[in-house]
């Protein structure tokens, strides 16, 4: 899936252009000791993996960090919002009070998602921004 994503999409996820994750990086991201990773496939299963999501522990109690990568062909369909909502619901079950998101200030889709979920997004900034989604009553997520 990483190879099917454009450099721009991978940059938005990793704040750097990456062709793929190393086996060591993937092993860490999928190790339950460090958090939760899930992949998304279309309901008909025809396109294989179309998104990967990470909700990783941080060094701050009650805070997990969210990372999303949605394949380009599946962007702008609400999938990122659905995955972020799933992450917030999961964070609530993990007794988190906040979900942290680190993203580029130009990543307007992620900024819109986090804003909708209740994060304060600075009106104008550049470079990488750190955002916090409050888990309690997070924005407009359906209950689940």
PDB file of C-alpha atoms in Angstrom:
ATOM      1  CA  UNK A   1       0.000   0.000   0.000  1.00  0.00           C
ATOM      2  CA  UNK A   2       2.838   2.432   0.773  1.00  0.00           C
ATOM      3  CA  UNK A   3       4.101   2.110  -2.788  1.00  0.00           C
ATOM      4  CA  UNK A   4       0.651   2.906  -4.202  1.00  0.00           C
ATOM      5  CA  UNK A   5       0.564   6.178  -2.239  1.00  0.00           C
ATOM      6  CA  UNK A   6       2.077   9.323  -3.678  1.00  0.00           C
ATOM      7  CA  UNK A   7       5.125  10.948  -2.148  1.00  0.00           C
ATOM      8  CA  UNK A   8       2.793  13.735  -0.956  1.00  0.00           C
ATOM      9  CA  UNK A   9       0.556  11.304   0.947  1.00  0.00           C
ATOM     10  CA  UNK A  10       3.499   9.568   2.573  1.00  0.00           C
ATOM     11  CA  UNK A  11       4.974  12.955   3.487  1.00  0.00           C
ATOM     12  CA  UNK A  12       1.727  13.957   5.198  1.00  0.00           C
ATOM     13  CA  UNK A  13       1.862  10.778   7.289  1.00  0.00           C
ATOM     14  CA  UNK A  14       5.566  10.663   8.145  1.00  0.00           C
ATOM     15  CA  UNK A  15       6.646  14.311   7.705  1.00  0.00           C
ATOM     16  CA  UNK A  16       9.175  12.957   5.209  1.00  0.00           C
ATOM     17  CA  UNK A  17       9.064  11.063   1.934  1.00  0.00           C
ATOM     18  CA  UNK A  18       9.236   7.325   2.566  1.00  0.00           C
ATOM     19  CA  UNK A  19       8.893   4.587  -0.018  1.00  0.00           C
ATOM     20  CA  UNK A  20       8.240   1.928   2.623  1.00  0.00           C
ATOM     21  CA  UNK A  21       8.707   1.108   6.269  1.00  0.00           C
ATOM     22  CA  UNK A  22      11.644  -1.047   7.297  1.00  0.00           C
ATOM     23  CA  UNK A  23      10.891  -4.398   8.854  1.00  0.00           C
ATOM     24  CA  UNK A  24      12.130  -3.037  12.197  1.00  0.00           C
ATOM     25  CA  UNK A  25       9.763  -0.036  11.974  1.00  0.00           C
ATOM     26  CA  UNK A  26       6.806  -2.251  11.028  1.00  0.00           C
ATOM     27  CA  UNK A  27       7.634  -4.662  13.870  1.00  0.00           C
ATOM     28  CA  UNK A  28       7.560  -1.781  16.353  1.00  0.00           C
ATOM     29  CA  UNK A  29       4.319  -0.336  14.958  1.00  0.00           C
ATOM     30  CA  UNK A  30       2.601  -3.714  15.186  1.00  0.00           C
ATOM     31  CA  UNK A  31       3.949  -4.691  18.618  1.00  0.00           C
ATOM     32  CA  UNK A  32       1.058  -4.497  21.131  1.00  0.00           C
ATOM     33  CA  UNK A  33       3.545  -3.330  23.748  1.00  0.00           C
ATOM     34  CA  UNK A  34       3.770   0.009  21.910  1.00  0.00           C
ATOM     35  CA  UNK A  35       0.164   0.466  20.812  1.00  0.00           C
ATOM     36  CA  UNK A  36      -2.429  -0.698  18.338  1.00  0.00           C
ATOM     37  CA  UNK A  37      -2.163  -0.912  14.554  1.00  0.00           C
ATOM     38  CA  UNK A  38      -4.931  -1.886  12.175  1.00  0.00           C
ATOM     39  CA  UNK A  39      -5.315  -2.101   8.439  1.00  0.00           C
ATOM     40  CA  UNK A  40      -8.430  -1.267   6.445  1.00  0.00           C
ATOM     41  CA  UNK A  41      -9.699  -3.145   3.411  1.00  0.00           C
ATOM     42  CA  UNK A  42     -12.707  -2.345   1.244  1.00  0.00           C
ATOM     43  CA  UNK A  43     -15.857  -4.299   2.042  1.00  0.00           C
ATOM     44  CA  UNK A  44     -15.597  -6.230  -1.230  1.00  0.00           C
ATOM     45  CA  UNK A  45     -11.939  -7.064  -0.526  1.00  0.00           C
ATOM     46  CA  UNK A  46     -10.944  -6.339  -4.111  1.00  0.00           C
ATOM     47  CA  UNK A  47      -8.197  -3.781  -3.493  1.00  0.00           C
ATOM     48  CA  UNK A  48      -6.377  -5.288  -0.516  1.00  0.00           C
ATOM     49  CA  UNK A  49      -5.166  -2.869   2.150  1.00  0.00           C
ATOM     50  CA  UNK A  50      -6.293   0.711   1.543  1.00  0.00           C
ATOM     51  CA  UNK A  51      -5.331   2.324   4.858  1.00  0.00           C
ATOM     52  CA  UNK A  52      -3.152   1.740   7.882  1.00  0.00           C
ATOM     53  CA  UNK A  53      -3.774   3.335  11.269  1.00  0.00           C
ATOM     54  CA  UNK A  54      -1.669   3.506  14.397  1.00  0.00           C
ATOM     55  CA  UNK A  55      -2.644   4.481  17.931  1.00  0.00           C
ATOM     56  CA  UNK A  56       0.667   4.387  19.760  1.00  0.00           C
ATOM     57  CA  UNK A  57       1.555   4.905  23.397  1.00  0.00           C
ATOM     58  CA  UNK A  58       3.538   8.009  24.273  1.00  0.00           C
ATOM     59  CA  UNK A  59       5.656   8.853  27.289  1.00  0.00           C
ATOM     60  CA  UNK A  60       2.696  10.837  28.684  1.00  0.00           C
ATOM     61  CA  UNK A  61       0.121   9.007  30.818  1.00  0.00           C
ATOM     62  CA  UNK A  62      -3.304   8.917  29.205  1.00  0.00           C
ATOM     63  CA  UNK A  63      -2.055  10.083  25.802  1.00  0.00           C
ATOM     64  CA  UNK A  64      -1.735   7.966  22.654  1.00  0.00           C
ATOM     65  CA  UNK A  65      -0.572   9.273  19.277  1.00  0.00           C
ATOM     66  CA  UNK A  66      -2.585   8.752  16.103  1.00  0.00           C
ATOM     67  CA  UNK A  67      -1.080   8.158  12.684  1.00  0.00           C
ATOM     68  CA  UNK A  68      -3.143   7.547   9.527  1.00  0.00           C
ATOM     69  CA  UNK A  69      -2.198   6.721   5.962  1.00  0.00           C
ATOM     70  CA  UNK A  70      -5.024   6.354   3.442  1.00  0.00           C
ATOM     71  CA  UNK A  71      -4.218   5.262  -0.086  1.00  0.00           C
ATOM     72  CA  UNK A  72      -4.661   8.133  -2.537  1.00  0.00           C
ATOM     73  CA  UNK A  73      -7.483   6.489  -4.492  1.00  0.00           C
ATOM     74  CA  UNK A  74      -9.486   6.201  -1.250  1.00  0.00           C
ATOM     75  CA  UNK A  75      -8.949   9.740   0.036  1.00  0.00           C
ATOM     76  CA  UNK A  76     -11.725  12.350   0.205  1.00  0.00           C
ATOM     77  CA  UNK A  77     -14.395   9.721   0.948  1.00  0.00           C
ATOM     78  CA  UNK A  78     -14.606  10.148   4.729  1.00  0.00           C
ATOM     79  CA  UNK A  79     -12.350   7.185   5.475  1.00  0.00           C
ATOM     80  CA  UNK A  80      -9.776   9.254   7.384  1.00  0.00           C
ATOM     81  CA  UNK A  81     -12.529  10.707   9.585  1.00  0.00           C
ATOM     82  CA  UNK A  82     -13.978   7.246  10.239  1.00  0.00           C
ATOM     83  CA  UNK A  83     -10.557   5.881  11.167  1.00  0.00           C
ATOM     84  CA  UNK A  84      -9.847   8.847  13.451  1.00  0.00           C
ATOM     85  CA  UNK A  85     -13.212   8.323  15.168  1.00  0.00           C
ATOM     86  CA  UNK A  86     -12.415   4.637  15.615  1.00  0.00           C
ATOM     87  CA  UNK A  87      -9.094   5.644  17.180  1.00  0.00           C
ATOM     88  CA  UNK A  88     -10.809   8.048  19.592  1.00  0.00           C
ATOM     89  CA  UNK A  89     -13.282   5.354  20.652  1.00  0.00           C
ATOM     90  CA  UNK A  90     -10.396   2.918  21.121  1.00  0.00           C
ATOM     91  CA  UNK A  91      -8.453   5.507  23.128  1.00  0.00           C
ATOM     92  CA  UNK A  92     -11.478   5.923  25.395  1.00  0.00           C
ATOM     93  CA  UNK A  93     -11.512   2.156  26.031  1.00  0.00           C
ATOM     94  CA  UNK A  94      -7.777   2.358  26.814  1.00  0.00           C
ATOM     95  CA  UNK A  95      -8.517   5.031  29.474  1.00  0.00           C
ATOM     96  CA  UNK A  96      -6.793   7.785  27.514  1.00  0.00           C
ATOM     97  CA  UNK A  97      -7.804  11.390  28.006  1.00  0.00           C
ATOM     98  CA  UNK A  98      -6.139  12.657  24.801  1.00  0.00           C
ATOM     99  CA  UNK A  99      -5.104  11.588  21.336  1.00  0.00           C
ATOM    100  CA  UNK A 100      -2.072  13.438  20.023  1.00  0.00           C
ATOM    101  CA  UNK A 101      -1.580  14.130  16.329  1.00  0.00           C
ATOM    102  CA  UNK A 102       1.627  15.434  14.803  1.00  0.00           C
ATOM    103  CA  UNK A 103       1.126  16.685  11.263  1.00  0.00           C
ATOM    104  CA  UNK A 104       2.338  19.210   8.757  1.00  0.00           C
ATOM    105  CA  UNK A 105       0.577  22.574   8.899  1.00  0.00           C
ATOM    106  CA  UNK A 106      -0.227  22.129   5.187  1.00  0.00           C
ATOM    107  CA  UNK A 107      -2.024  18.789   5.753  1.00  0.00           C
ATOM    108  CA  UNK A 108      -5.481  20.322   5.436  1.00  0.00           C
ATOM    109  CA  UNK A 109      -7.379  16.994   5.520  1.00  0.00           C
ATOM    110  CA  UNK A 110      -5.833  16.004   8.872  1.00  0.00           C
ATOM    111  CA  UNK A 111      -6.274  19.526  10.232  1.00  0.00           C
ATOM    112  CA  UNK A 112      -9.969  19.369   9.311  1.00  0.00           C
ATOM    113  CA  UNK A 113     -10.362  15.951  10.950  1.00  0.00           C
ATOM    114  CA  UNK A 114      -8.692  17.029  14.182  1.00  0.00           C
ATOM    115  CA  UNK A 115     -10.630  20.297  14.285  1.00  0.00           C
ATOM    116  CA  UNK A 116     -13.901  18.407  13.828  1.00  0.00           C
ATOM    117  CA  UNK A 117     -12.907  16.115  16.701  1.00  0.00           C
ATOM    118  CA  UNK A 118     -12.339  19.040  19.035  1.00  0.00           C
ATOM    119  CA  UNK A 119      -8.636  19.832  18.706  1.00  0.00           C
ATOM    120  CA  UNK A 120      -7.518  23.434  18.762  1.00  0.00           C
ATOM    121  CA  UNK A 121      -5.823  24.104  15.425  1.00  0.00           C
ATOM    122  CA  UNK A 122      -3.736  27.280  15.296  1.00  0.00           C
ATOM    123  CA  UNK A 123      -5.127  29.702  12.678  1.00  0.00           C
ATOM    124  CA  UNK A 124      -1.878  29.934  10.772  1.00  0.00           C
ATOM    125  CA  UNK A 125       1.384  28.183  11.236  1.00  0.00           C
ATOM    126  CA  UNK A 126       4.043  26.467   9.230  1.00  0.00           C
ATOM    127  CA  UNK A 127       6.040  23.299   9.609  1.00  0.00           C
ATOM    128  CA  UNK A 128       4.932  20.533  11.929  1.00  0.00           C
ATOM    129  CA  UNK A 129       2.076  21.180  14.359  1.00  0.00           C
ATOM    130  CA  UNK A 130       1.219  19.151  17.443  1.00  0.00           C
ATOM    131  CA  UNK A 131      -2.497  18.809  18.045  1.00  0.00           C
ATOM    132  CA  UNK A 132      -4.500  17.238  20.851  1.00  0.00           C
ATOM    133  CA  UNK A 133      -7.919  15.642  20.481  1.00  0.00           C
ATOM    134  CA  UNK A 134      -9.721  15.447  23.821  1.00  0.00           C
ATOM    135  CA  UNK A 135     -11.159  11.936  24.143  1.00  0.00           C
ATOM    136  CA  UNK A 136     -14.107  12.913  26.326  1.00  0.00           C
ATOM    137  CA  UNK A 137     -16.832  14.159  24.033  1.00  0.00           C
ATOM    138  CA  UNK A 138     -14.622  14.207  20.961  1.00  0.00           C
ATOM    139  CA  UNK A 139     -16.382  16.356  18.401  1.00  0.00           C
ATOM    140  CA  UNK A 140     -18.729  14.788  15.942  1.00  0.00           C
ATOM    141  CA  UNK A 141     -17.849  11.097  16.199  1.00  0.00           C
ATOM    142  CA  UNK A 142     -20.761   8.708  16.177  1.00  0.00           C
ATOM    143  CA  UNK A 143     -20.989   6.782  19.412  1.00  0.00           C
ATOM    144  CA  UNK A 144     -19.684   3.261  19.145  1.00  0.00           C
TER     145      UNK A 144
END
